[in-house]
Coordinates of C-alpha atoms and ligand atoms in Angstrom, one line a residue:
M1 CA 4.8 6.4 -80.7
N2 CA 8.2 6.0 -82.3
K3 CA 10.4 3.0 -81.9
S4 CA 13.0 4.9 -79.7
Q5 CA 10.4 5.9 -77.5
Q6 CA 9.3 2.3 -77.3
N7 CA 12.4 0.5 -76.7
A8 CA 13.4 3.5 -74.2
S9 CA 10.2 1.8 -72.5
I10 CA 11.5 -1.6 -72.6
A11 CA 15.0 -0.9 -71.4
V12 CA 13.1 0.7 -68.4
I13 CA 11.8 -2.8 -67.5
Q14 CA 15.0 -4.4 -67.8
F15 CA 16.9 -1.9 -65.7
M16 CA 14.1 -2.5 -62.9
T17 CA 14.8 -6.0 -63.4
K18 CA 18.7 -6.0 -62.9
P19 CA 19.3 -3.6 -59.9
L20 CA 22.7 -5.4 -58.9
T21 CA 24.0 -5.0 -62.6
S22 CA 27.2 -2.6 -63.4
F23 CA 26.5 0.5 -64.9
L24 CA 28.3 -0.5 -67.8
S25 CA 26.5 -3.6 -68.4
I26 CA 23.3 -1.7 -68.2
L27 CA 24.4 0.5 -71.0
F28 CA 25.3 -2.5 -73.0
L29 CA 21.9 -4.0 -72.5
V30 CA 19.8 -1.0 -73.3
A31 CA 21.7 -0.8 -76.7
S32 CA 21.4 -4.4 -77.0
I33 CA 17.7 -4.1 -76.5
A34 CA 17.1 -1.3 -78.6
V35 CA 18.6 -3.1 -81.8
A36 CA 17.0 -6.4 -81.1
N37 CA 13.6 -6.2 -79.6
S38 CA 10.6 -5.0 -80.4
P39 CA 7.1 -6.9 -80.4
D40 CA 6.2 -6.2 -84.2
R41 CA 3.2 -8.2 -83.7
A42 CA 0.1 -8.1 -81.7
A43 CA -1.3 -11.5 -80.0
I44 CA -4.5 -12.2 -77.9
A45 CA -5.2 -15.1 -75.7
S46 CA -8.8 -15.3 -74.4
A47 CA -11.6 -17.8 -73.3
H48 CA -13.8 -17.8 -76.4
P49 CA -12.5 -17.4 -80.2
M50 CA -15.2 -14.8 -80.8
A51 CA -13.6 -12.6 -78.1
T52 CA -10.3 -13.1 -79.7
Q53 CA -11.9 -12.3 -83.2
A54 CA -13.5 -9.2 -81.4
G55 CA -10.1 -7.9 -80.5
Q56 CA -8.4 -8.7 -83.8
E57 CA -11.2 -6.9 -85.7
I58 CA -10.1 -3.7 -83.5
F59 CA -6.4 -4.3 -84.3
E60 CA -7.4 -3.9 -88.1
Q61 CA -9.0 -0.9 -87.2
G62 CA -6.1 0.8 -86.0
G63 CA -6.7 0.2 -82.3
N64 CA -4.2 -0.4 -79.6
A65 CA -4.0 -3.0 -76.9
F66 CA -6.4 -1.0 -74.7
D67 CA -9.2 -0.6 -77.6
A68 CA -8.9 -4.4 -78.2
A69 CA -9.0 -5.2 -74.3
V70 CA -12.3 -3.2 -74.4
A71 CA -13.5 -5.4 -77.1
I72 CA -12.4 -8.7 -75.8
A73 CA -14.0 -7.7 -72.3
A74 CA -17.3 -6.8 -74.1
A75 CA -17.6 -9.8 -76.1
L76 CA -16.8 -12.1 -73.2
A77 CA -20.0 -10.4 -71.6
V78 CA -22.1 -11.8 -74.6
V79 CA -20.1 -15.0 -75.5
E80 CA -19.1 -16.3 -72.2
P81 CA -22.2 -15.1 -69.9
Q82 CA -21.4 -17.4 -67.2
S83 CA -18.4 -16.0 -66.5
S84 CA -18.4 -12.4 -66.7
G85 CA -20.3 -9.4 -67.9
L86 CA -22.0 -5.9 -67.5
G87 CA -23.2 -7.0 -64.3
G88 CA -19.7 -7.7 -62.9
G89 CA -16.5 -6.6 -62.0
A90 CA -13.2 -6.4 -63.7
F91 CA -9.4 -5.9 -62.9
F92 CA -7.3 -4.5 -65.8
L93 CA -3.4 -4.5 -65.5
L94 CA -1.9 -2.3 -68.0
H95 CA 1.3 -1.6 -69.2
V96 CA 1.6 1.6 -71.4
A97 CA 4.6 1.0 -73.8
E98 CA 5.2 5.1 -74.7
S99 CA 5.8 5.8 -70.6
G100 CA 6.7 2.5 -69.5
R101 CA 3.9 3.1 -66.7
Q102 CA 2.2 -0.1 -65.2
V103 CA -1.3 0.7 -63.7
F104 CA -4.1 -1.6 -62.4
V105 CA -7.4 -0.3 -63.1
D106 CA -9.8 -1.5 -60.5
A107 CA -13.5 -1.9 -61.7
R108 CA -14.3 -4.1 -58.8
E109 CA -18.0 -4.1 -57.7
V110 CA -18.8 -2.2 -54.4
A111 CA -21.4 -2.9 -51.8
P112 CA -24.5 -0.7 -52.2
A113 CA -25.1 1.8 -49.4
A114 CA -28.0 0.3 -47.8
A115 CA -25.6 -2.9 -47.3
T116 CA -25.0 -3.9 -43.8
A117 CA -22.4 -6.0 -42.2
D118 CA -25.2 -8.6 -41.1
M119 CA -27.4 -8.6 -43.8
Y120 CA -26.8 -12.1 -44.7
L121 CA -27.6 -13.2 -40.9
Q122 CA -30.2 -14.2 -39.1
E123 CA -31.3 -12.9 -35.7
N124 CA -29.5 -15.7 -34.1
G125 CA -26.2 -15.0 -36.0
D126 CA -26.4 -17.7 -38.2
P127 CA -25.9 -17.4 -41.7
I128 CA -29.3 -17.3 -44.1
P129 CA -28.6 -19.9 -46.3
R130 CA -27.5 -19.0 -50.1
A131 CA -28.6 -15.3 -49.2
S132 CA -25.2 -14.0 -50.6
V133 CA -25.2 -16.0 -53.6
I134 CA -28.9 -16.1 -55.0
G135 CA -30.6 -13.4 -56.5
P136 CA -30.3 -9.4 -56.5
L137 CA -29.5 -8.9 -52.9
A138 CA -26.4 -11.0 -53.8
A139 CA -24.8 -8.1 -56.2
G140 CA -22.6 -5.6 -55.6
I141 CA -22.6 -2.3 -57.9
P142 CA -21.0 -3.5 -61.0
G143 CA -17.9 -1.8 -62.3
Q144 CA -16.8 -3.5 -65.6
P145 CA -19.0 -1.0 -67.8
A146 CA -17.2 1.7 -66.2
G147 CA -13.8 0.1 -66.5
L148 CA -14.6 -0.4 -70.3
A149 CA -15.5 3.6 -70.6
H150 CA -12.5 4.6 -68.8
L151 CA -9.8 2.4 -70.8
A152 CA -11.2 3.5 -74.2
Q153 CA -11.1 7.2 -73.0
K154 CA -7.9 7.4 -71.1
Y155 CA -5.8 4.6 -72.9
G156 CA -7.6 3.8 -76.4
R157 CA -7.3 5.3 -79.7
L158 CA -11.1 4.4 -81.0
P159 CA -14.0 5.4 -79.8
L160 CA -15.9 3.3 -77.2
A161 CA -18.6 2.8 -79.8
E162 CA -16.1 1.3 -82.2
S163 CA -14.8 -1.3 -79.6
L164 CA -18.0 -2.3 -78.4
A165 CA -19.3 -3.0 -81.9
P166 CA -18.4 -6.4 -82.1
A167 CA -20.1 -7.3 -78.8
I168 CA -23.2 -5.6 -80.0
R169 CA -23.1 -7.5 -83.4
Y170 CA -22.9 -11.0 -81.4
A171 CA -25.6 -10.0 -78.9
E172 CA -28.0 -9.3 -81.8
Q173 CA -26.8 -12.0 -84.2
G174 CA -26.6 -14.7 -81.3
I175 CA -24.3 -17.1 -80.1
V176 CA -24.0 -21.0 -80.2
A177 CA -24.5 -22.6 -77.1
N178 CA -21.4 -24.5 -75.9
V179 CA -20.2 -27.1 -73.7
R180 CA -19.3 -24.5 -70.9
M181 CA -22.3 -22.4 -71.2
L182 CA -24.5 -25.4 -70.8
A183 CA -22.4 -26.5 -68.2
G184 CA -23.3 -23.3 -66.3
L185 CA -26.8 -23.6 -67.1
R186 CA -27.1 -27.1 -65.4
F187 CA -25.5 -25.5 -62.5
R188 CA -28.3 -22.8 -62.4
R189 CA -31.2 -24.9 -63.2
K190 CA -32.7 -25.0 -59.7
T191 CA -33.1 -21.1 -59.9
Y192 CA -33.5 -20.3 -63.4
D193 CA -37.4 -19.6 -63.4
R194 CA -37.3 -17.3 -60.1
W195 CA -36.4 -14.6 -62.2
P196 CA -38.1 -15.1 -65.6
A197 CA -35.7 -12.5 -67.4
F198 CA -32.9 -14.8 -67.0
G199 CA -34.7 -17.9 -67.9
K200 CA -36.5 -16.4 -70.9
V201 CA -32.6 -15.9 -72.6
F202 CA -30.9 -18.9 -71.4
Y203 CA -33.9 -21.5 -71.1
P204 CA -35.9 -20.2 -74.1
D205 CA -38.4 -23.2 -73.8
G206 CA -38.0 -23.9 -70.4
E207 CA -35.3 -26.4 -70.7
I208 CA -31.7 -26.2 -71.0
P209 CA -30.9 -25.7 -74.7
E210 CA -29.7 -28.2 -77.1
P211 CA -25.5 -27.9 -77.7
G212 CA -25.4 -25.6 -80.9
A213 CA -28.7 -23.9 -80.1
V214 CA -28.5 -19.9 -81.1
I215 CA -29.0 -17.5 -78.2
K216 CA -29.9 -14.2 -79.0
Q217 CA -29.7 -11.1 -76.5
P218 CA -31.7 -8.3 -78.0
D219 CA -31.9 -6.8 -74.2
L220 CA -28.4 -6.8 -73.8
M221 CA -27.5 -5.3 -77.2
N222 CA -29.6 -2.5 -76.2
T223 CA -27.9 -1.9 -73.0
L224 CA -24.3 -2.2 -74.7
K225 CA -25.7 0.4 -77.4
R226 CA -26.6 3.0 -74.7
L227 CA -23.2 2.4 -73.1
A228 CA -21.5 2.8 -76.3
A229 CA -23.6 5.9 -77.0
D230 CA -23.0 7.7 -73.6
G231 CA -20.2 6.2 -71.8
F232 CA -20.4 5.9 -68.2
D233 CA -23.9 7.6 -68.2
G234 CA -24.9 5.2 -70.6
F235 CA -24.8 2.5 -68.0
Y236 CA -25.0 4.3 -64.7
R237 CA -27.3 6.9 -65.3
G238 CA -30.7 7.3 -67.6
E239 CA -32.8 4.4 -69.1
T240 CA -30.1 1.3 -68.0
A241 CA -29.9 2.7 -64.5
R242 CA -33.7 2.9 -64.2
L243 CA -34.2 -0.5 -65.2
L244 CA -31.4 -2.1 -63.2
V245 CA -32.7 -0.4 -60.0
D246 CA -36.2 -1.0 -60.9
G247 CA -35.4 -4.6 -61.5
S248 CA -33.5 -5.0 -58.5
R249 CA -35.9 -3.5 -56.1
A250 CA -38.6 -5.5 -57.4
S251 CA -37.2 -8.4 -56.6
G252 CA -35.7 -7.9 -53.3
G253 CA -32.3 -5.8 -54.0
I254 CA -31.3 -2.9 -52.3
W255 CA -29.5 -0.9 -55.4
S256 CA -30.4 2.7 -55.6
R257 CA -29.8 5.1 -58.5
D258 CA -27.4 7.1 -56.4
D259 CA -25.3 3.9 -56.0
L260 CA -25.1 3.6 -59.7
A261 CA -24.3 6.9 -60.4
G262 CA -21.6 7.1 -57.6
Y263 CA -19.8 4.4 -58.7
R264 CA -15.9 5.0 -59.4
I265 CA -13.2 3.0 -60.7
V266 CA -10.0 3.5 -59.0
E267 CA -6.6 3.4 -60.6
R268 CA -3.9 1.7 -58.2
E269 CA 0.0 1.1 -58.0
P270 CA 0.1 -2.5 -58.9
V271 CA 2.0 -4.7 -56.3
A272 CA 5.7 -5.8 -57.5
G273 CA 8.4 -8.2 -56.5
E274 CA 11.7 -9.6 -58.0
I275 CA 12.7 -13.2 -57.8
N276 CA 16.2 -13.9 -59.2
G277 CA 16.0 -11.2 -62.0
V278 CA 12.2 -11.6 -62.8
R279 CA 10.1 -8.9 -62.1
I280 CA 6.3 -9.8 -60.9
I281 CA 3.7 -7.1 -61.5
S282 CA 0.4 -8.0 -60.5
A283 CA -2.9 -7.2 -58.6
P284 CA -2.9 -4.9 -55.4
P285 CA -6.0 -5.0 -53.0
P286 CA -8.9 -5.0 -53.1
S287 CA -7.3 -8.2 -54.8
S288 CA -5.4 -10.8 -52.7
G289 CA -3.7 -12.3 -55.8
G290 CA -0.3 -10.0 -56.2
I291 CA 0.4 -10.3 -52.6
T292 CA -0.4 -13.8 -52.0
L293 CA 1.8 -14.5 -55.4
I294 CA 4.4 -12.8 -54.2
N295 CA 4.4 -13.8 -50.8
M296 CA 4.8 -17.6 -52.0
L297 CA 7.3 -16.8 -54.5
N298 CA 9.4 -14.8 -51.8
I299 CA 8.9 -18.1 -49.7
L300 CA 10.1 -20.1 -52.0
Q301 CA 13.0 -18.4 -53.7
G302 CA 15.3 -19.3 -50.2
F303 CA 15.2 -22.9 -51.1
D304 CA 17.6 -24.5 -53.5
F305 CA 14.9 -26.6 -55.5
A306 CA 17.8 -27.8 -58.0
T307 CA 19.1 -30.2 -54.9
M308 CA 15.7 -31.6 -54.1
D309 CA 13.6 -34.3 -55.2
S310 CA 9.9 -33.5 -56.8
A311 CA 8.2 -34.5 -53.4
T312 CA 9.9 -32.2 -51.7
R313 CA 9.8 -29.6 -53.8
K314 CA 5.9 -29.7 -53.9
H315 CA 5.8 -30.2 -50.4
L316 CA 7.5 -26.9 -49.5
T317 CA 5.3 -25.1 -52.6
I318 CA 2.0 -26.4 -50.4
E319 CA 3.6 -25.1 -47.1
A320 CA 4.3 -21.7 -49.2
M321 CA 0.5 -21.6 -50.1
R322 CA -0.5 -22.5 -46.7
R323 CA 1.3 -19.4 -45.1
A324 CA 0.4 -17.1 -47.7
F325 CA -3.3 -17.9 -47.6
R326 CA -3.5 -17.6 -43.8
D327 CA -2.1 -14.3 -44.4
R328 CA -4.5 -13.5 -47.0
A329 CA -7.5 -14.2 -44.4
E330 CA -5.9 -12.4 -41.7
Y331 CA -4.7 -9.0 -43.6
L332 CA -6.4 -8.7 -46.8
G333 CA -9.3 -6.4 -47.6
D334 CA -10.1 -3.0 -49.6
P335 CA -7.5 -0.8 -48.9
D336 CA -10.0 2.2 -49.0
F337 CA -11.4 0.8 -45.9
V338 CA -9.2 -1.0 -43.9
T339 CA -5.2 -0.7 -43.6
V340 CA -3.2 -3.4 -45.5
P341 CA 0.3 -3.9 -44.5
V342 CA 1.4 -4.5 -48.2
E343 CA 5.0 -3.7 -48.1
R344 CA 5.5 -6.1 -45.2
L345 CA 3.5 -8.9 -47.0
V346 CA 5.6 -8.6 -50.2
S347 CA 8.8 -8.2 -48.2
P348 CA 11.5 -11.0 -48.6
L349 CA 12.4 -10.5 -45.1
Y350 CA 8.8 -11.2 -43.8
A351 CA 8.9 -14.4 -46.3
A352 CA 12.1 -15.4 -44.8
G353 CA 10.3 -15.5 -41.5
Q354 CA 7.6 -17.7 -42.6
R355 CA 10.3 -20.2 -44.6
A356 CA 12.1 -20.5 -41.1
S357 CA 8.9 -22.2 -39.6
I358 CA 8.6 -24.9 -42.7
R359 CA 10.1 -28.4 -42.2
L360 CA 11.6 -30.5 -45.0
D361 CA 10.2 -33.4 -43.6
K362 CA 6.7 -32.6 -42.4
A363 CA 3.5 -30.9 -43.1
T364 CA 2.7 -28.0 -40.7
S365 CA -1.0 -28.4 -39.7
S366 CA -3.2 -25.3 -40.6
D367 CA -4.3 -25.4 -37.0
A368 CA -0.8 -25.1 -35.6
L369 CA -0.1 -21.6 -37.5
P370 CA -1.3 -18.6 -35.6
G371 CA -4.9 -18.7 -35.5
I372 CA -7.8 -16.9 -37.3
G373 CA -10.7 -19.1 -36.1
P374 CA -12.0 -22.1 -37.8
A375 CA -12.4 -21.5 -41.3
G376 CA -12.7 -23.4 -54.2
K377 CA -13.8 -24.4 -57.0
G378 CA -13.7 -23.9 -60.6
D379 CA -13.7 -21.9 -63.8
Q380 CA -16.3 -19.4 -63.0
T381 CA -14.5 -15.8 -64.2
T382 CA -12.7 -15.2 -67.2
H383 CA -9.3 -13.9 -68.1
F384 CA -7.5 -12.5 -71.4
S385 CA -4.1 -11.5 -72.2
V386 CA -3.2 -8.8 -75.2
I387 CA -0.1 -7.1 -76.5
D388 CA 0.3 -4.9 -79.7
S389 CA 2.8 -4.3 -81.8
E390 CA 3.8 -1.6 -79.9
G391 CA 4.4 -3.1 -76.7
N392 CA 1.2 -2.2 -75.0
R393 CA -0.4 -5.0 -72.8
V394 CA -3.3 -5.8 -71.0
A395 CA -3.8 -8.4 -68.5
G396 CA -7.7 -8.4 -67.7
T397 CA -9.5 -10.8 -65.5
M398 CA -13.4 -10.2 -65.0
S399 CA -16.2 -11.7 -63.2
I400 CA -19.8 -11.9 -62.0
N401 CA -18.3 -14.5 -59.4
L402 CA -20.2 -17.9 -59.5
W403 CA -21.7 -19.5 -63.0
Y404 CA -24.2 -16.7 -64.0
G405 CA -23.4 -14.7 -61.0
S406 CA -26.5 -14.4 -58.9
G407 CA -29.0 -15.9 -61.6
F408 CA -30.8 -12.7 -61.4
M409 CA -31.3 -10.5 -64.8
A410 CA -33.1 -7.3 -64.3
P411 CA -36.0 -7.3 -66.9
G412 CA -35.0 -5.0 -70.1
T413 CA -31.7 -5.3 -69.5
G414 CA -30.0 -8.5 -70.6
V415 CA -27.6 -8.0 -67.6
I416 CA -27.0 -10.7 -65.3
F417 CA -26.3 -9.7 -61.7
N418 CA -23.1 -10.7 -59.8
N419 CA -23.0 -12.4 -56.6
E420 CA -19.8 -10.8 -55.6
M421 CA -21.0 -9.9 -52.2
D422 CA -20.1 -13.4 -51.2
D423 CA -16.5 -12.7 -51.5
F424 CA -16.9 -10.5 -48.3
S425 CA -16.7 -12.2 -45.2
I426 CA -20.2 -12.2 -44.0
K427 CA -19.4 -13.2 -40.4
P428 CA -15.6 -14.4 -39.4
G429 CA -15.0 -17.8 -39.5
V430 CA -17.9 -18.6 -42.3
L431 CA -16.8 -20.1 -45.2
N432 CA -17.5 -18.6 -48.6
S433 CA -18.4 -20.5 -51.8
Y434 CA -14.6 -21.1 -52.2
D435 CA -14.2 -22.3 -48.9
L436 CA -12.3 -19.4 -48.1
V437 CA -12.3 -18.2 -44.5
G438 CA -12.4 -14.2 -43.8
T439 CA -12.1 -11.9 -41.0
A440 CA -13.3 -8.4 -40.2
V441 CA -10.8 -6.7 -42.5
N442 CA -13.0 -8.1 -45.4
S443 CA -16.5 -7.4 -43.4
I444 CA -19.4 -5.7 -45.6
E445 CA -19.5 -1.9 -45.4
P446 CA -21.3 0.4 -47.8
G447 CA -19.1 1.3 -50.5
K448 CA -16.7 -1.0 -49.9
R449 CA -15.1 -3.7 -52.5
P450 CA -15.1 -7.3 -51.2
L451 CA -11.6 -9.1 -51.3
S452 CA -10.9 -11.0 -54.7
S453 CA -8.4 -13.6 -55.8
M454 CA -8.3 -12.2 -59.6
T455 CA -4.4 -12.2 -60.3
P456 CA -3.8 -10.4 -63.5
T457 CA -0.1 -10.8 -63.7
F458 CA 3.0 -9.5 -65.6
L459 CA 6.3 -11.1 -65.8
E460 CA 9.3 -9.4 -67.1
S461 CA 13.1 -10.3 -66.9
D462 CA 15.9 -10.3 -69.5
R463 CA 14.1 -13.1 -71.2
G464 CA 11.1 -11.0 -72.3
V465 CA 7.7 -10.7 -70.8
A466 CA 4.6 -13.2 -70.1
I467 CA 1.3 -11.8 -69.4
L468 CA -1.0 -14.3 -67.6
G469 CA -4.1 -15.1 -65.4
T470 CA -7.0 -17.3 -65.1
P471 CA -10.6 -17.9 -63.7
G472 CA -10.8 -20.5 -60.7
G473 CA -11.7 -18.5 -57.5
S474 CA -9.3 -18.8 -54.6
R475 CA -7.4 -21.5 -57.1
I476 CA -6.3 -18.5 -59.4
I477 CA -3.4 -17.6 -57.3
T478 CA -1.8 -21.0 -57.0
M479 CA -2.4 -21.6 -60.5
V480 CA -0.5 -18.0 -61.5
L481 CA 2.2 -19.4 -59.0
Q482 CA 2.8 -22.7 -60.9
A483 CA 2.8 -20.9 -64.3
A484 CA 5.1 -18.1 -63.1
M485 CA 7.5 -20.7 -61.5
A486 CA 7.4 -22.5 -65.1
W487 CA 8.2 -19.4 -66.8
M488 CA 10.7 -18.7 -64.5
N489 CA 12.3 -22.0 -65.2
G490 CA 12.1 -21.7 -69.1
A491 CA 8.5 -22.8 -70.2
D492 CA 6.9 -21.7 -73.1
A493 CA 3.1 -19.9 -73.1
N494 CA 1.6 -23.5 -74.0
E495 CA 3.7 -25.2 -71.3
M496 CA 2.5 -22.7 -68.7
V497 CA -1.2 -23.1 -69.8
S498 CA -1.2 -27.0 -70.1
L499 CA 0.6 -27.6 -66.3
K500 CA -1.3 -29.8 -64.4
R501 CA -2.4 -28.2 -60.8
F502 CA -2.4 -28.2 -57.5
H503 CA -3.8 -26.2 -54.4
H504 CA -3.7 -25.6 -50.9
Q505 CA -5.6 -22.8 -49.3
F506 CA -4.9 -22.8 -45.5
Y507 CA -8.2 -24.1 -44.8
P508 CA -9.6 -26.4 -45.3
D509 CA -6.2 -28.3 -44.7
V510 CA -6.2 -30.4 -47.8
V511 CA -4.2 -30.4 -50.9
V512 CA -6.7 -30.8 -53.8
Y513 CA -4.8 -31.8 -57.4
E514 CA -5.6 -32.3 -60.9
E515 CA -5.4 -35.9 -62.2
G516 CA -1.8 -36.1 -63.3
A517 CA -0.6 -33.3 -61.3
L518 CA 1.1 -35.5 -58.7
T519 CA 3.0 -38.7 -59.5
A520 CA 2.5 -42.0 -57.1
E521 CA 5.9 -41.2 -55.7
E522 CA 4.9 -37.4 -55.1
Q523 CA 1.6 -38.6 -53.4
Q524 CA 3.5 -41.1 -51.1
G525 CA 6.2 -38.6 -50.3
L526 CA 3.6 -35.7 -49.4
Q527 CA 1.5 -38.1 -47.4
Q528 CA 4.5 -39.4 -45.5
R529 CA 4.9 -35.6 -44.5
G530 CA 1.3 -35.3 -43.2
H531 CA -0.3 -33.8 -46.2
Q532 CA -3.8 -34.9 -46.9
L533 CA -4.6 -35.1 -50.5
K534 CA -8.0 -35.1 -52.5
K535 CA -8.0 -35.5 -56.3
S536 CA -10.2 -32.9 -57.9
P537 CA -13.3 -34.4 -59.8
R538 CA -12.4 -32.8 -63.1
A539 CA -9.7 -30.5 -64.2
Y540 CA -9.8 -26.8 -63.3
G541 CA -9.1 -23.2 -64.4
N542 CA -8.7 -21.6 -68.1
M543 CA -5.6 -19.8 -68.0
N544 CA -4.4 -17.2 -70.9
V545 CA -1.3 -16.4 -71.7
V546 CA 0.6 -14.1 -74.0
T547 CA 4.5 -14.1 -74.3
W548 CA 7.1 -11.9 -75.5
D549 CA 10.9 -13.1 -76.1
A550 CA 12.9 -10.3 -75.9
E551 CA 15.9 -11.6 -78.2
S552 CA 14.0 -12.9 -80.9
G553 CA 10.8 -10.6 -80.7
K554 CA 9.0 -13.4 -81.1
V555 CA 5.1 -13.4 -79.6
D556 CA 3.3 -16.3 -78.7
A557 CA -0.2 -16.9 -77.5
A558 CA -1.7 -19.9 -75.8
T559 CA -5.0 -20.8 -73.9
D560 CA -6.0 -23.6 -71.8
P561 CA -6.4 -26.9 -73.2
R562 CA -9.1 -27.4 -71.0
G563 CA -11.1 -24.6 -72.5
I564 CA -12.6 -23.9 -75.9
S565 CA -10.6 -21.5 -77.2
E566 CA -7.0 -21.0 -79.1
G567 CA -4.5 -17.9 -79.0
R568 CA -3.8 -16.0 -81.9
V569 CA -0.8 -14.1 -83.0
Y570 CA -1.3 -11.6 -86.0
Ligands
LIG601 N1 -15.4 -13.8 -57.6 C1 -13.9 -14.1 -57.7 C2 -12.7 -13.4 -57.3 O1 -13.2 -12.1 -57.2 O2 -11.9 -13.8 -56.5

């Protein structure tokens, strides 16, 4: 792509973020951007230095941001096995610089054909304890391998095999156990020996390895090699598919060869909104992330924060969270199965109605909002952000759900099965692992995608671009909200990832906050209004942000200080 095409696509973005600007000033804008701006450098922010390194290698081999995304995602499957992997799902938000097209690649898991709405319930209707989180029955049909093959084939410049090469090398040579991996292994300790293939890799002597131990994944290496050689068919058909299905069924799972062969990624329109000249492009259903994010921002844009003290600002932010998460439970599910009123939920007019119900001096009890029946945690999942020197970008969020997914690995594959079925509502009113309440719109049906909170997002304005996202279950959305608001107020990438966080999700009716997120005065102001506060026992999230400043052309990359990685600009 030549520079003028690239600049034209940038101009399109600027035009969209400035709908009220006069025609003359738009012309000026286009001209000035054409002269001043291009991200002549690439940048990556991911959760692991080896994944970032994998992306860099691919840039050095002539790959674009989409090839780098394949390399980073595949490497994370090996070096951060507690968070994502070939046995899980992924969302990739893409910006194609040449055309200006923004597309959302939905590689989310789907329920197997043999799944039923009541598969995790006892005869008396009570949930079977842990059935939706432990073992192969908890796993949806994985989407990430199909997503990687699709990115490489449709958007990349390099063959899939080249982009997978770093991950294959890491699986063969081994990775050094780090503190986050080991924390995940402690979490999984009780069930690790129920499925020996998993235990053999991650508890080699029947114990949690020492920090610094080298963990090799030869079966995963072979699975990656088959994917590299044959693309989609190398995972969803043939030897890998046989091993996955045999392994699943031998241990109580319900996957079939047809489930795997029939898996399809879906390209969807991202959801978009605009607040004060900043365009928000984010994840559509089956993620709840983009709609909930835009809804919260729409509610908040009607308040004049500049005239308010910080306790009032935080109170209003919490009230926006409460209302948007209520609607999440009521309306959101897989759009291929249920009708989701997307336009209404992202409309500023709808948000104005929600805003009108907020009092400045008093918290609304969640029970007082229109009811959906009685009704998170963490660092599970992973996110990376990448931009190349031409302006192509990817915000990718991938997951196997809880740490090490379901704890099940099919023998001979190295593939850890997700437990994403727990993101369905297994029964209206029953909470999932993130304490999220659900309704029938997110009930289990064969082939349906469970509702997600993953929120890969672009922010675009005159100022430039931010590419962001994070792991953290239901808290993902409020982390992205806070980082987006910070960017709108001038924060840089490092400030965005470092922000102290707070969260409310309708039920439970509690504000969870990190140490340092609320000053004593703010805590008092919130409590006086009736908010119940709960300090998180530890910091949460692992946000990765890349920014591009339109005026200077400067590219920046920042990783979360809570994680173990660092951003790189090339
Ligand atoms: N499994 C986490 C999510 O998709 O929200």
